[in-house]
Amino acid sequence: MLHNDFEGVDHRDLAVALASLAQGVTTSRNVDDALSAVTTAATDLLDGADCADILVISGRKKQFRSYAATSTLPRKMDDLQEQFGQGPCVEVATGSTVVRVDDFSTETRWPQFCQAATDAGVTSMLSFKLYTAPGVIGALNIFGKAVNAFTDRDQEIGLMLATNGAVALQLVTNRTQFESALASRDVIGQAKGMIMERFGIDAVQAFALLTKLSQDSNTPVAHISAQLVEQGPVVTSQPSPLLR
């Protein structure tokens, strides 16, 4: 676990606190701890912050996923923004680096979300864009229940926290890619074994055949392999359509 060193931090210790966070995030082997360290720091360093989370918007369908929420409220706010297709996170996703709301009851940019946020007891919000991987949009979201909960100083601190959030989120991306690569490797290995048994060829020749099938059908090797594995063992009497 990363240690919480931010409670009661004053101006003189802010640089030390942020340096401690950066070191903890970059050296952590536990992704959940790294993400939680950022959101916990947000609630500890910003007096007006009641809760925080890191939202990831990914895929063609723009799927929303909340990470390291310090309470259930951030997840509810993320769900509302996904439902309405509007709000500070969506604004950040379309290009803004930071979005600040001082009072949702008088904010006019996102009528549906503002009303829902007010009904949920959220009055102020800071949302910072996290620069991550292509096709993945991240945001550090900090929520306050008071009017004008955040100051210009809070916004500056939030920008520094967002940098650490981007690093932590990259850990998630790398882990997901690594797990996906392992799964693909296993499936390709199974498909190669099936082809080797079916045609009596070696591993190099089997992979060459998979590659040719991939090129001919304009389908990734991993997808071709998954189709073969799904169809089951390839036997001489009933060869897979992919291998005819």
JSON list of N, CA and C in Angstrom, two decimals, residues 121-193:
[
{"chain": "A", "resi": 121, "resn": "GLY", "atom": "N", "xyz": [-26.54, 16.55, -4.34]},
{"chain": "A", "resi": 121, "resn": "GLY", "atom": "CA", "xyz": [-25.80, 17.23, -3.29]},
{"chain": "A", "resi": 121, "resn": "GLY", "atom": "C", "xyz": [-24.42, 17.71, -3.69]},
{"chain": "A", "resi": 122, "resn": "VAL", "atom": "N", "xyz": [-24.10, 17.63, -4.98]},
{"chain": "A", "resi": 122, "resn": "VAL", "atom": "CA", "xyz": [-22.81, 18.13, -5.47]},
{"chain": "A", "resi": 122, "resn": "VAL", "atom": "C", "xyz": [-23.00, 19.57, -5.97]},
{"chain": "A", "resi": 123, "resn": "THR", "atom": "N", "xyz": [-22.17, 20.47, -5.50]},
{"chain": "A", "resi": 123, "resn": "THR", "atom": "CA", "xyz": [-22.30, 21.88, -5.87]},
{"chain": "A", "resi": 123, "resn": "THR", "atom": "C", "xyz": [-21.14, 22.38, -6.70]},
{"chain": "A", "resi": 124, "resn": "SER", "atom": "N", "xyz": [-19.93, 21.90, -6.39]},
{"chain": "A", "resi": 124, "resn": "SER", "atom": "CA", "xyz": [-18.73, 22.35, -7.09]},
{"chain": "A", "resi": 124, "resn": "SER", "atom": "C", "xyz": [-17.97, 21.16, -7.66]},
{"chain": "A", "resi": 125, "resn": "MET", "atom": "N", "xyz": [-17.16, 21.43, -8.69]},
{"chain": "A", "resi": 125, "resn": "MET", "atom": "CA", "xyz": [-16.42, 20.33, -9.31]},
{"chain": "A", "resi": 125, "resn": "MET", "atom": "C", "xyz": [-15.21, 20.85, -10.06]},
{"chain": "A", "resi": 126, "resn": "LEU", "atom": "N", "xyz": [-14.15, 20.07, -10.02]},
{"chain": "A", "resi": 126, "resn": "LEU", "atom": "CA", "xyz": [-12.97, 20.28, -10.86]},
{"chain": "A", "resi": 126, "resn": "LEU", "atom": "C", "xyz": [-12.76, 19.01, -11.68]},
{"chain": "A", "resi": 127, "resn": "SER", "atom": "N", "xyz": [-12.53, 19.16, -12.98]},
{"chain": "A", "resi": 127, "resn": "SER", "atom": "CA", "xyz": [-12.26, 18.01, -13.84]},
{"chain": "A", "resi": 127, "resn": "SER", "atom": "C", "xyz": [-11.03, 18.31, -14.68]},
{"chain": "A", "resi": 128, "resn": "PHE", "atom": "N", "xyz": [-10.03, 17.43, -14.62]},
{"chain": "A", "resi": 128, "resn": "PHE", "atom": "CA", "xyz": [-8.77, 17.64, -15.31]},
{"chain": "A", "resi": 128, "resn": "PHE", "atom": "C", "xyz": [-8.54, 16.52, -16.34]},
{"chain": "A", "resi": 129, "resn": "LYS", "atom": "N", "xyz": [-8.16, 16.90, -17.53]},
{"chain": "A", "resi": 129, "resn": "LYS", "atom": "CA", "xyz": [-7.85, 15.90, -18.56]},
{"chain": "A", "resi": 129, "resn": "LYS", "atom": "C", "xyz": [-6.56, 15.17, -18.21]},
{"chain": "A", "resi": 130, "resn": "LEU", "atom": "N", "xyz": [-6.59, 13.87, -18.40]},
{"chain": "A", "resi": 130, "resn": "LEU", "atom": "CA", "xyz": [-5.40, 13.05, -18.23]},
{"chain": "A", "resi": 130, "resn": "LEU", "atom": "C", "xyz": [-4.93, 12.60, -19.60]},
{"chain": "A", "resi": 131, "resn": "TYR", "atom": "N", "xyz": [-3.71, 12.93, -19.96]},
{"chain": "A", "resi": 131, "resn": "TYR", "atom": "CA", "xyz": [-3.17, 12.54, -21.26]},
{"chain": "A", "resi": 131, "resn": "TYR", "atom": "C", "xyz": [-2.67, 11.12, -21.17]},
{"chain": "A", "resi": 132, "resn": "THR", "atom": "N", "xyz": [-3.36, 10.23, -21.88]},
{"chain": "A", "resi": 132, "resn": "THR", "atom": "CA", "xyz": [-3.05, 8.80, -21.79]},
{"chain": "A", "resi": 132, "resn": "THR", "atom": "C", "xyz": [-2.75, 8.24, -23.17]},
{"chain": "A", "resi": 133, "resn": "ALA", "atom": "N", "xyz": [-3.35, 7.12, -23.51]},
{"chain": "A", "resi": 133, "resn": "ALA", "atom": "CA", "xyz": [-3.09, 6.45, -24.78]},
{"chain": "A", "resi": 133, "resn": "ALA", "atom": "C", "xyz": [-4.10, 6.89, -25.83]},
{"chain": "A", "resi": 134, "resn": "PRO", "atom": "N", "xyz": [-3.75, 6.75, -27.12]},
{"chain": "A", "resi": 134, "resn": "PRO", "atom": "CA", "xyz": [-4.71, 7.06, -28.18]},
{"chain": "A", "resi": 134, "resn": "PRO", "atom": "C", "xyz": [-5.99, 6.25, -28.03]},
{"chain": "A", "resi": 135, "resn": "GLY", "atom": "N", "xyz": [-7.13, 6.92, -28.19]},
{"chain": "A", "resi": 135, "resn": "GLY", "atom": "CA", "xyz": [-8.40, 6.24, -28.06]},
{"chain": "A", "resi": 135, "resn": "GLY", "atom": "C", "xyz": [-8.89, 6.10, -26.64]},
{"chain": "A", "resi": 136, "resn": "VAL", "atom": "N", "xyz": [-8.10, 6.57, -25.68]},
{"chain": "A", "resi": 136, "resn": "VAL", "atom": "CA", "xyz": [-8.47, 6.49, -24.27]},
{"chain": "A", "resi": 136, "resn": "VAL", "atom": "C", "xyz": [-8.44, 7.90, -23.69]},
{"chain": "A", "resi": 137, "resn": "ILE", "atom": "N", "xyz": [-9.55, 8.32, -23.11]},
{"chain": "A", "resi": 137, "resn": "ILE", "atom": "CA", "xyz": [-9.65, 9.63, -22.50]},
{"chain": "A", "resi": 137, "resn": "ILE", "atom": "C", "xyz": [-9.79, 9.45, -20.99]},
{"chain": "A", "resi": 138, "resn": "GLY", "atom": "N", "xyz": [-8.97, 10.14, -20.25]},
{"chain": "A", "resi": 138, "resn": "GLY", "atom": "CA", "xyz": [-9.04, 10.04, -18.80]},
{"chain": "A", "resi": 138, "resn": "GLY", "atom": "C", "xyz": [-9.30, 11.40, -18.17]},
{"chain": "A", "resi": 139, "resn": "ALA", "atom": "N", "xyz": [-9.91, 11.39, -17.00]},
{"chain": "A", "resi": 139, "resn": "ALA", "atom": "CA", "xyz": [-10.16, 12.64, -16.29]},
{"chain": "A", "resi": 139, "resn": "ALA", "atom": "C", "xyz": [-10.06, 12.39, -14.78]},
{"chain": "A", "resi": 140, "resn": "LEU", "atom": "N", "xyz": [-9.39, 13.31, -14.10]},
{"chain": "A", "resi": 140, "resn": "LEU", "atom": "CA", "xyz": [-9.38, 13.33, -12.64]},
{"chain": "A", "resi": 140, "resn": "LEU", "atom": "C", "xyz": [-10.52, 14.24, -12.22]},
{"chain": "A", "resi": 141, "resn": "ASN", "atom": "N", "xyz": [-11.49, 13.69, -11.50]},
{"chain": "A", "resi": 141, "resn": "ASN", "atom": "CA", "xyz": [-12.67, 14.45, -11.09]},
{"chain": "A", "resi": 141, "resn": "ASN", "atom": "C", "xyz": [-12.69, 14.65, -9.58]},
{"chain": "A", "resi": 142, "resn": "ILE", "atom": "N", "xyz": [-12.88, 15.89, -9.17]},
{"chain": "A", "resi": 142, "resn": "ILE", "atom": "CA", "xyz": [-12.91, 16.23, -7.75]},
{"chain": "A", "resi": 142, "resn": "ILE", "atom": "C", "xyz": [-14.22, 16.96, -7.47]},
{"chain": "A", "resi": 143, "resn": "PHE", "atom": "N", "xyz": [-14.96, 16.48, -6.47]},
{"chain": "A", "resi": 143, "resn": "PHE", "atom": "CA", "xyz": [-16.29, 17.00, -6.20]},
{"chain": "A", "resi": 143, "resn": "PHE", "atom": "C", "xyz": [-16.35, 17.68, -4.84]},
{"chain": "A", "resi": 144, "resn": "GLY", "atom": "N", "xyz": [-17.11, 18.78, -4.78]},
{"chain": "A", "resi": 144, "resn": "GLY", "atom": "CA", "xyz": [-17.30, 19.48, -3.53]},
{"chain": "A", "resi": 144, "resn": "GLY", "atom": "C", "xyz": [-18.78, 19.74, -3.28]},
{"chain": "A", "resi": 145, "resn": "LYS", "atom": "N", "xyz": [-19.19, 19.73, -2.02]},
{"chain": "A", "resi": 145, "resn": "LYS", "atom": "CA", "xyz": [-20.60, 19.94, -1.68]},
{"chain": "A", "resi": 145, "resn": "LYS", "atom": "C", "xyz": [-20.90, 21.40, -1.38]},
{"chain": "A", "resi": 146, "resn": "ALA", "atom": "N", "xyz": [-19.85, 22.22, -1.22]},
{"chain": "A", "resi": 146, "resn": "ALA", "atom": "CA", "xyz": [-20.05, 23.63, -0.91]},
{"chain": "A", "resi": 146, "resn": "ALA", "atom": "C", "xyz": [-19.97, 24.48, -2.17]},
{"chain": "A", "resi": 147, "resn": "VAL", "atom": "N", "xyz": [-20.61, 25.65, -2.14]},
{"chain": "A", "resi": 147, "resn": "VAL", "atom": "CA", "xyz": [-20.49, 26.62, -3.23]},
{"chain": "A", "resi": 147, "resn": "VAL", "atom": "C", "xyz": [-19.09, 27.20, -3.22]},
{"chain": "A", "resi": 148, "resn": "ASN", "atom": "N", "xyz": [-18.51, 27.39, -4.42]},
{"chain": "A", "resi": 148, "resn": "ASN", "atom": "CA", "xyz": [-17.14, 27.94, -4.53]},
{"chain": "A", "resi": 148, "resn": "ASN", "atom": "C", "xyz": [-16.16, 27.14, -3.68]},
{"chain": "A", "resi": 149, "resn": "ALA", "atom": "N", "xyz": [-16.25, 25.83, -3.77]},
{"chain": "A", "resi": 149, "resn": "ALA", "atom": "CA", "xyz": [-15.42, 24.97, -2.93]},
{"chain": "A", "resi": 149, "resn": "ALA", "atom": "C", "xyz": [-13.95, 25.04, -3.29]},
{"chain": "A", "resi": 150, "resn": "PHE", "atom": "N", "xyz": [-13.64, 25.43, -4.55]},
{"chain": "A", "resi": 150, "resn": "PHE", "atom": "CA", "xyz": [-12.26, 25.35, -5.01]},
{"chain": "A", "resi": 150, "resn": "PHE", "atom": "C", "xyz": [-11.71, 26.73, -5.38]},
{"chain": "A", "resi": 151, "resn": "THR", "atom": "N", "xyz": [-10.44, 26.92, -5.06]},
{"chain": "A", "resi": 151, "resn": "THR", "atom": "CA", "xyz": [-9.75, 28.19, -5.32]},
{"chain": "A", "resi": 151, "resn": "THR", "atom": "C", "xyz": [-8.82, 28.03, -6.53]},
{"chain": "A", "resi": 152, "resn": "ASP", "atom": "N", "xyz": [-8.22, 29.14, -6.94]},
{"chain": "A", "resi": 152, "resn": "ASP", "atom": "CA", "xyz": [-7.23, 29.07, -8.03]},
{"chain": "A", "resi": 152, "resn": "ASP", "atom": "C", "xyz": [-6.05, 28.19, -7.62]},
{"chain": "A", "resi": 153, "resn": "ARG", "atom": "N", "xyz": [-5.67, 28.25, -6.36]},
{"chain": "A", "resi": 153, "resn": "ARG", "atom": "CA", "xyz": [-4.58, 27.40, -5.86]},
{"chain": "A", "resi": 153, "resn": "ARG", "atom": "C", "xyz": [-4.97, 25.94, -5.97]},
{"chain": "A", "resi": 154, "resn": "ASP", "atom": "N", "xyz": [-6.22, 25.62, -5.62]},
{"chain": "A", "resi": 154, "resn": "ASP", "atom": "CA", "xyz": [-6.70, 24.24, -5.76]},
{"chain": "A", "resi": 154, "resn": "ASP", "atom": "C", "xyz": [-6.60, 23.77, -7.20]},
{"chain": "A", "resi": 155, "resn": "GLN", "atom": "N", "xyz": [-6.92, 24.66, -8.11]},
{"chain": "A", "resi": 155, "resn": "GLN", "atom": "CA", "xyz": [-6.87, 24.30, -9.53]},
{"chain": "A", "resi": 155, "resn": "GLN", "atom": "C", "xyz": [-5.44, 24.01, -9.96]},
{"chain": "A", "resi": 156, "resn": "GLU", "atom": "N", "xyz": [-4.49, 24.80, -9.46]},
{"chain": "A", "resi": 156, "resn": "GLU", "atom": "CA", "xyz": [-3.08, 24.57, -9.78]},
{"chain": "A", "resi": 156, "resn": "GLU", "atom": "C", "xyz": [-2.60, 23.24, -9.20]},
{"chain": "A", "resi": 157, "resn": "ILE", "atom": "N", "xyz": [-3.00, 22.95, -7.96]},
{"chain": "A", "resi": 157, "resn": "ILE", "atom": "CA", "xyz": [-2.62, 21.69, -7.35]},
{"chain": "A", "resi": 157, "resn": "ILE", "atom": "C", "xyz": [-3.25, 20.53, -8.12]},
{"chain": "A", "resi": 158, "resn": "GLY", "atom": "N", "xyz": [-4.50, 20.72, -8.53]},
{"chain": "A", "resi": 158, "resn": "GLY", "atom": "CA", "xyz": [-5.19, 19.69, -9.29]},
{"chain": "A", "resi": 158, "resn": "GLY", "atom": "C", "xyz": [-4.48, 19.34, -10.58]},
{"chain": "A", "resi": 159, "resn": "LEU", "atom": "N", "xyz": [-3.92, 20.35, -11.24]},
{"chain": "A", "resi": 159, "resn": "LEU", "atom": "CA", "xyz": [-3.18, 20.10, -12.48]},
{"chain": "A", "resi": 159, "resn": "LEU", "atom": "C", "xyz": [-1.96, 19.22, -12.22]},
{"chain": "A", "resi": 160, "resn": "MET", "atom": "N", "xyz": [-1.31, 19.45, -11.07]},
{"chain": "A", "resi": 160, "resn": "MET", "atom": "CA", "xyz": [-0.15, 18.62, -10.72]},
{"chain": "A", "resi": 160, "resn": "MET", "atom": "C", "xyz": [-0.59, 17.20, -10.36]},
{"chain": "A", "resi": 161, "resn": "LEU", "atom": "N", "xyz": [-1.72, 17.10, -9.68]},
{"chain": "A", "resi": 161, "resn": "LEU", "atom": "CA", "xyz": [-2.25, 15.77, -9.36]},
{"chain": "A", "resi": 161, "resn": "LEU", "atom": "C", "xyz": [-2.63, 15.02, -10.63]},
{"chain": "A", "resi": 162, "resn": "ALA", "atom": "N", "xyz": [-3.15, 15.77, -11.61]},
{"chain": "A", "resi": 162, "resn": "ALA", "atom": "CA", "xyz": [-3.57, 15.14, -12.87]},
{"chain": "A", "resi": 162, "resn": "ALA", "atom": "C", "xyz": [-2.39, 14.52, -13.59]},
{"chain": "A", "resi": 163, "resn": "THR", "atom": "N", "xyz": [-1.22, 15.13, -13.48]},
{"chain": "A", "resi": 163, "resn": "THR", "atom": "CA", "xyz": [-0.02, 14.56, -14.09]},
{"chain": "A", "resi": 163, "resn": "THR", "atom": "C", "xyz": [0.27, 13.19, -13.49]},
{"chain": "A", "resi": 164, "resn": "ASN", "atom": "N", "xyz": [0.17, 13.10, -12.17]},
{"chain": "A", "resi": 164, "resn": "ASN", "atom": "CA", "xyz": [0.39, 11.82, -11.51]},
{"chain": "A", "resi": 164, "resn": "ASN", "atom": "C", "xyz": [-0.72, 10.84, -11.85]},
{"chain": "A", "resi": 165, "resn": "GLY", "atom": "N", "xyz": [-1.94, 11.37, -12.02]},
{"chain": "A", "resi": 165, "resn": "GLY", "atom": "CA", "xyz": [-3.05, 10.51, -12.41]},
{"chain": "A", "resi": 165, "resn": "GLY", "atom": "C", "xyz": [-2.83, 9.89, -13.78]},
{"chain": "A", "resi": 166, "resn": "ALA", "atom": "N", "xyz": [-2.27, 10.68, -14.70]},
{"chain": "A", "resi": 166, "resn": "ALA", "atom": "CA", "xyz": [-1.99, 10.16, -16.04]},
{"chain": "A", "resi": 166, "resn": "ALA", "atom": "C", "xyz": [-0.97, 9.03, -15.99]},
{"chain": "A", "resi": 167, "resn": "VAL", "atom": "N", "xyz": [0.03, 9.19, -15.14]},
{"chain": "A", "resi": 167, "resn": "VAL", "atom": "CA", "xyz": [1.05, 8.14, -14.98]},
{"chain": "A", "resi": 167, "resn": "VAL", "atom": "C", "xyz": [0.40, 6.87, -14.41]},
{"chain": "A", "resi": 168, "resn": "ALA", "atom": "N", "xyz": [-0.43, 7.06, -13.38]},
{"chain": "A", "resi": 168, "resn": "ALA", "atom": "CA", "xyz": [-1.10, 5.91, -12.76]},
{"chain": "A", "resi": 168, "resn": "ALA", "atom": "C", "xyz": [-2.03, 5.22, -13.75]},
{"chain": "A", "resi": 169, "resn": "LEU", "atom": "N", "xyz": [-2.73, 6.02, -14.54]},
{"chain": "A", "resi": 169, "resn": "LEU", "atom": "CA", "xyz": [-3.65, 5.45, -15.52]},
{"chain": "A", "resi": 169, "resn": "LEU", "atom": "C", "xyz": [-2.91, 4.69, -16.60]},
{"chain": "A", "resi": 170, "resn": "GLN", "atom": "N", "xyz": [-1.72, 5.15, -16.94]},
{"chain": "A", "resi": 170, "resn": "GLN", "atom": "CA", "xyz": [-0.92, 4.44, -17.94]},
{"chain": "A", "resi": 170, "resn": "GLN", "atom": "C", "xyz": [-0.55, 3.05, -17.43]},
{"chain": "A", "resi": 171, "resn": "LEU", "atom": "N", "xyz": [-0.38, 2.93, -16.11]},
{"chain": "A", "resi": 171, "resn": "LEU", "atom": "CA", "xyz": [-0.12, 1.61, -15.53]},
{"chain": "A", "resi": 171, "resn": "LEU", "atom": "C", "xyz": [-1.28, 0.67, -15.82]},
{"chain": "A", "resi": 172, "resn": "VAL", "atom": "N", "xyz": [-2.51, 1.21, -15.71]},
{"chain": "A", "resi": 172, "resn": "VAL", "atom": "CA", "xyz": [-3.70, 0.40, -16.00]},
{"chain": "A", "resi": 172, "resn": "VAL", "atom": "C", "xyz": [-3.70, -0.02, -17.46]},
{"chain": "A", "resi": 173, "resn": "THR", "atom": "N", "xyz": [-3.41, 0.94, -18.35]},
{"chain": "A", "resi": 173, "resn": "THR", "atom": "CA", "xyz": [-3.39, 0.66, -19.79]},
{"chain": "A", "resi": 173, "resn": "THR", "atom": "C", "xyz": [-2.35, -0.40, -20.12]},
{"chain": "A", "resi": 174, "resn": "ASN", "atom": "N", "xyz": [-1.16, -0.25, -19.54]},
{"chain": "A", "resi": 174, "resn": "ASN", "atom": "CA", "xyz": [-0.09, -1.21, -19.80]},
{"chain": "A", "resi": 174, "resn": "ASN", "atom": "C", "xyz": [-0.46, -2.60, -19.31]},
{"chain": "A", "resi": 175, "resn": "ARG", "atom": "N", "xyz": [-1.10, -2.66, -18.14]},
{"chain": "A", "resi": 175, "resn": "ARG", "atom": "CA", "xyz": [-1.49, -3.95, -17.59]},
{"chain": "A", "resi": 175, "resn": "ARG", "atom": "C", "xyz": [-2.54, -4.62, -18.47]},
{"chain": "A", "resi": 176, "resn": "THR", "atom": "N", "xyz": [-3.51, -3.82, -18.92]},
{"chain": "A", "resi": 176, "resn": "THR", "atom": "CA", "xyz": [-4.57, -4.36, -19.78]},
{"chain": "A", "resi": 176, "resn": "THR", "atom": "C", "xyz": [-3.98, -4.88, -21.09]},
{"chain": "A", "resi": 177, "resn": "GLN", "atom": "N", "xyz": [-3.07, -4.10, -21.68]},
{"chain": "A", "resi": 177, "resn": "GLN", "atom": "CA", "xyz": [-2.44, -4.52, -22.93]},
{"chain": "A", "resi": 177, "resn": "GLN", "atom": "C", "xyz": [-1.62, -5.79, -22.72]},
{"chain": "A", "resi": 178, "resn": "PHE", "atom": "N", "xyz": [-0.93, -5.88, -21.57]},
{"chain": "A", "resi": 178, "resn": "PHE", "atom": "CA", "xyz": [-0.11, -7.04, -21.27]},
{"chain": "A", "resi": 178, "resn": "PHE", "atom": "C", "xyz": [-0.98, -8.29, -21.12]},
{"chain": "A", "resi": 179, "resn": "GLU", "atom": "N", "xyz": [-2.09, -8.15, -20.37]},
{"chain": "A", "resi": 179, "resn": "GLU", "atom": "CA", "xyz": [-2.99, -9.28, -20.18]},
{"chain": "A", "resi": 179, "resn": "GLU", "atom": "C", "xyz": [-3.61, -9.72, -21.49]},
{"chain": "A", "resi": 180, "resn": "SER", "atom": "N", "xyz": [-3.95, -8.73, -22.34]},
{"chain": "A", "resi": 180, "resn": "SER", "atom": "CA", "xyz": [-4.52, -9.04, -23.65]},
{"chain": "A", "resi": 180, "resn": "SER", "atom": "C", "xyz": [-3.50, -9.77, -24.52]},
{"chain": "A", "resi": 181, "resn": "ALA", "atom": "N", "xyz": [-2.24, -9.33, -24.44]},
{"chain": "A", "resi": 181, "resn": "ALA", "atom": "CA", "xyz": [-1.19, -9.95, -25.23]},
{"chain": "A", "resi": 181, "resn": "ALA", "atom": "C", "xyz": [-0.96, -11.40, -24.79]},
{"chain": "A", "resi": 182, "resn": "LEU", "atom": "N", "xyz": [-1.01, -11.63, -23.47]},
{"chain": "A", "resi": 182, "resn": "LEU", "atom": "CA", "xyz": [-0.83, -12.99, -22.97]},
{"chain": "A", "resi": 182, "resn": "LEU", "atom": "C", "xyz": [-1.97, -13.89, -23.46]},
{"chain": "A", "resi": 183, "resn": "ALA", "atom": "N", "xyz": [-3.19, -13.37, -23.39]},
{"chain": "A", "resi": 183, "resn": "ALA", "atom": "CA", "xyz": [-4.35, -14.16, -23.83]},
{"chain": "A", "resi": 183, "resn": "ALA", "atom": "C", "xyz": [-4.24, -14.47, -25.32]},
{"chain": "A", "resi": 184, "resn": "SER", "atom": "N", "xyz": [-3.83, -13.48, -26.12]},
{"chain": "A", "resi": 184, "resn": "SER", "atom": "CA", "xyz": [-3.69, -13.70, -27.56]},
{"chain": "A", "resi": 184, "resn": "SER", "atom": "C", "xyz": [-2.61, -14.73, -27.85]},
{"chain": "A", "resi": 185, "resn": "ARG", "atom": "N", "xyz": [-1.51, -14.64, -27.11]},
{"chain": "A", "resi": 185, "resn": "ARG", "atom": "CA", "xyz": [-0.41, -15.59, -27.31]},
{"chain": "A", "resi": 185, "resn": "ARG", "atom": "C", "xyz": [-0.87, -17.02, -27.05]},
{"chain": "A", "resi": 186, "resn": "ASP", "atom": "N", "xyz": [-1.66, -17.21, -25.99]},
{"chain": "A", "resi": 186, "resn": "ASP", "atom": "CA", "xyz": [-2.14, -18.54, -25.65]},
{"chain": "A", "resi": 186, "resn": "ASP", "atom": "C", "xyz": [-3.06, -19.08, -26.74]},
{"chain": "A", "resi": 187, "resn": "VAL", "atom": "N", "xyz": [-3.96, -18.22, -27.24]},
{"chain": "A", "resi": 187, "resn": "VAL", "atom": "CA", "xyz": [-4.90, -18.65, -28.28]},
{"chain": "A", "resi": 187, "resn": "VAL", "atom": "C", "xyz": [-4.16, -18.99, -29.57]},
{"chain": "A", "resi": 188, "resn": "ILE", "atom": "N", "xyz": [-3.19, -18.16, -29.94]},
{"chain": "A", "resi": 188, "resn": "ILE", "atom": "CA", "xyz": [-2.40, -18.42, -31.15]},
{"chain": "A", "resi": 188, "resn": "ILE", "atom": "C", "xyz": [-1.64, -19.73, -31.00]},
{"chain": "A", "resi": 189, "resn": "GLY", "atom": "N", "xyz": [-1.13, -19.98, -29.80]},
{"chain": "A", "resi": 189, "resn": "GLY", "atom": "CA", "xyz": [-0.41, -21.22, -29.56]},
{"chain": "A", "resi": 189, "resn": "GLY", "atom": "C", "xyz": [-1.31, -22.44, -29.73]},
{"chain": "A", "resi": 190, "resn": "GLN", "atom": "N", "xyz": [-2.55, -22.33, -29.23]},
{"chain": "A", "resi": 190, "resn": "GLN", "atom": "CA", "xyz": [-3.49, -23.43, -29.39]},
{"chain": "A", "resi": 190, "resn": "GLN", "atom": "C", "xyz": [-3.82, -23.67, -30.87]},
{"chain": "A", "resi": 191, "resn": "ALA", "atom": "N", "xyz": [-4.03, -22.58, -31.60]},
{"chain": "A", "resi": 191, "resn": "ALA", "atom": "CA", "xyz": [-4.35, -22.70, -33.04]},
{"chain": "A", "resi": 191, "resn": "ALA", "atom": "C", "xyz": [-3.18, -23.32, -33.80]},
{"chain": "A", "resi": 192, "resn": "LYS", "atom": "N", "xyz": [-1.98, -22.92, -33.47]},
{"chain": "A", "resi": 192, "resn": "LYS", "atom": "CA", "xyz": [-0.80, -23.49, -34.13]},
{"chain": "A", "resi": 192, "resn": "LYS", "atom": "C", "xyz": [-0.73, -25.00, -33.88]},
{"chain": "A", "resi": 193, "resn": "GLY", "atom": "N", "xyz": [-1.00, -25.39, -32.64]},
{"chain": "A", "resi": 193, "resn": "GLY", "atom": "CA", "xyz": [-0.95, -26.81, -32.31]},
{"chain": "A", "resi": 193, "resn": "GLY", "atom": "C", "xyz": [-1.98, -27.61, -33.11]}
]
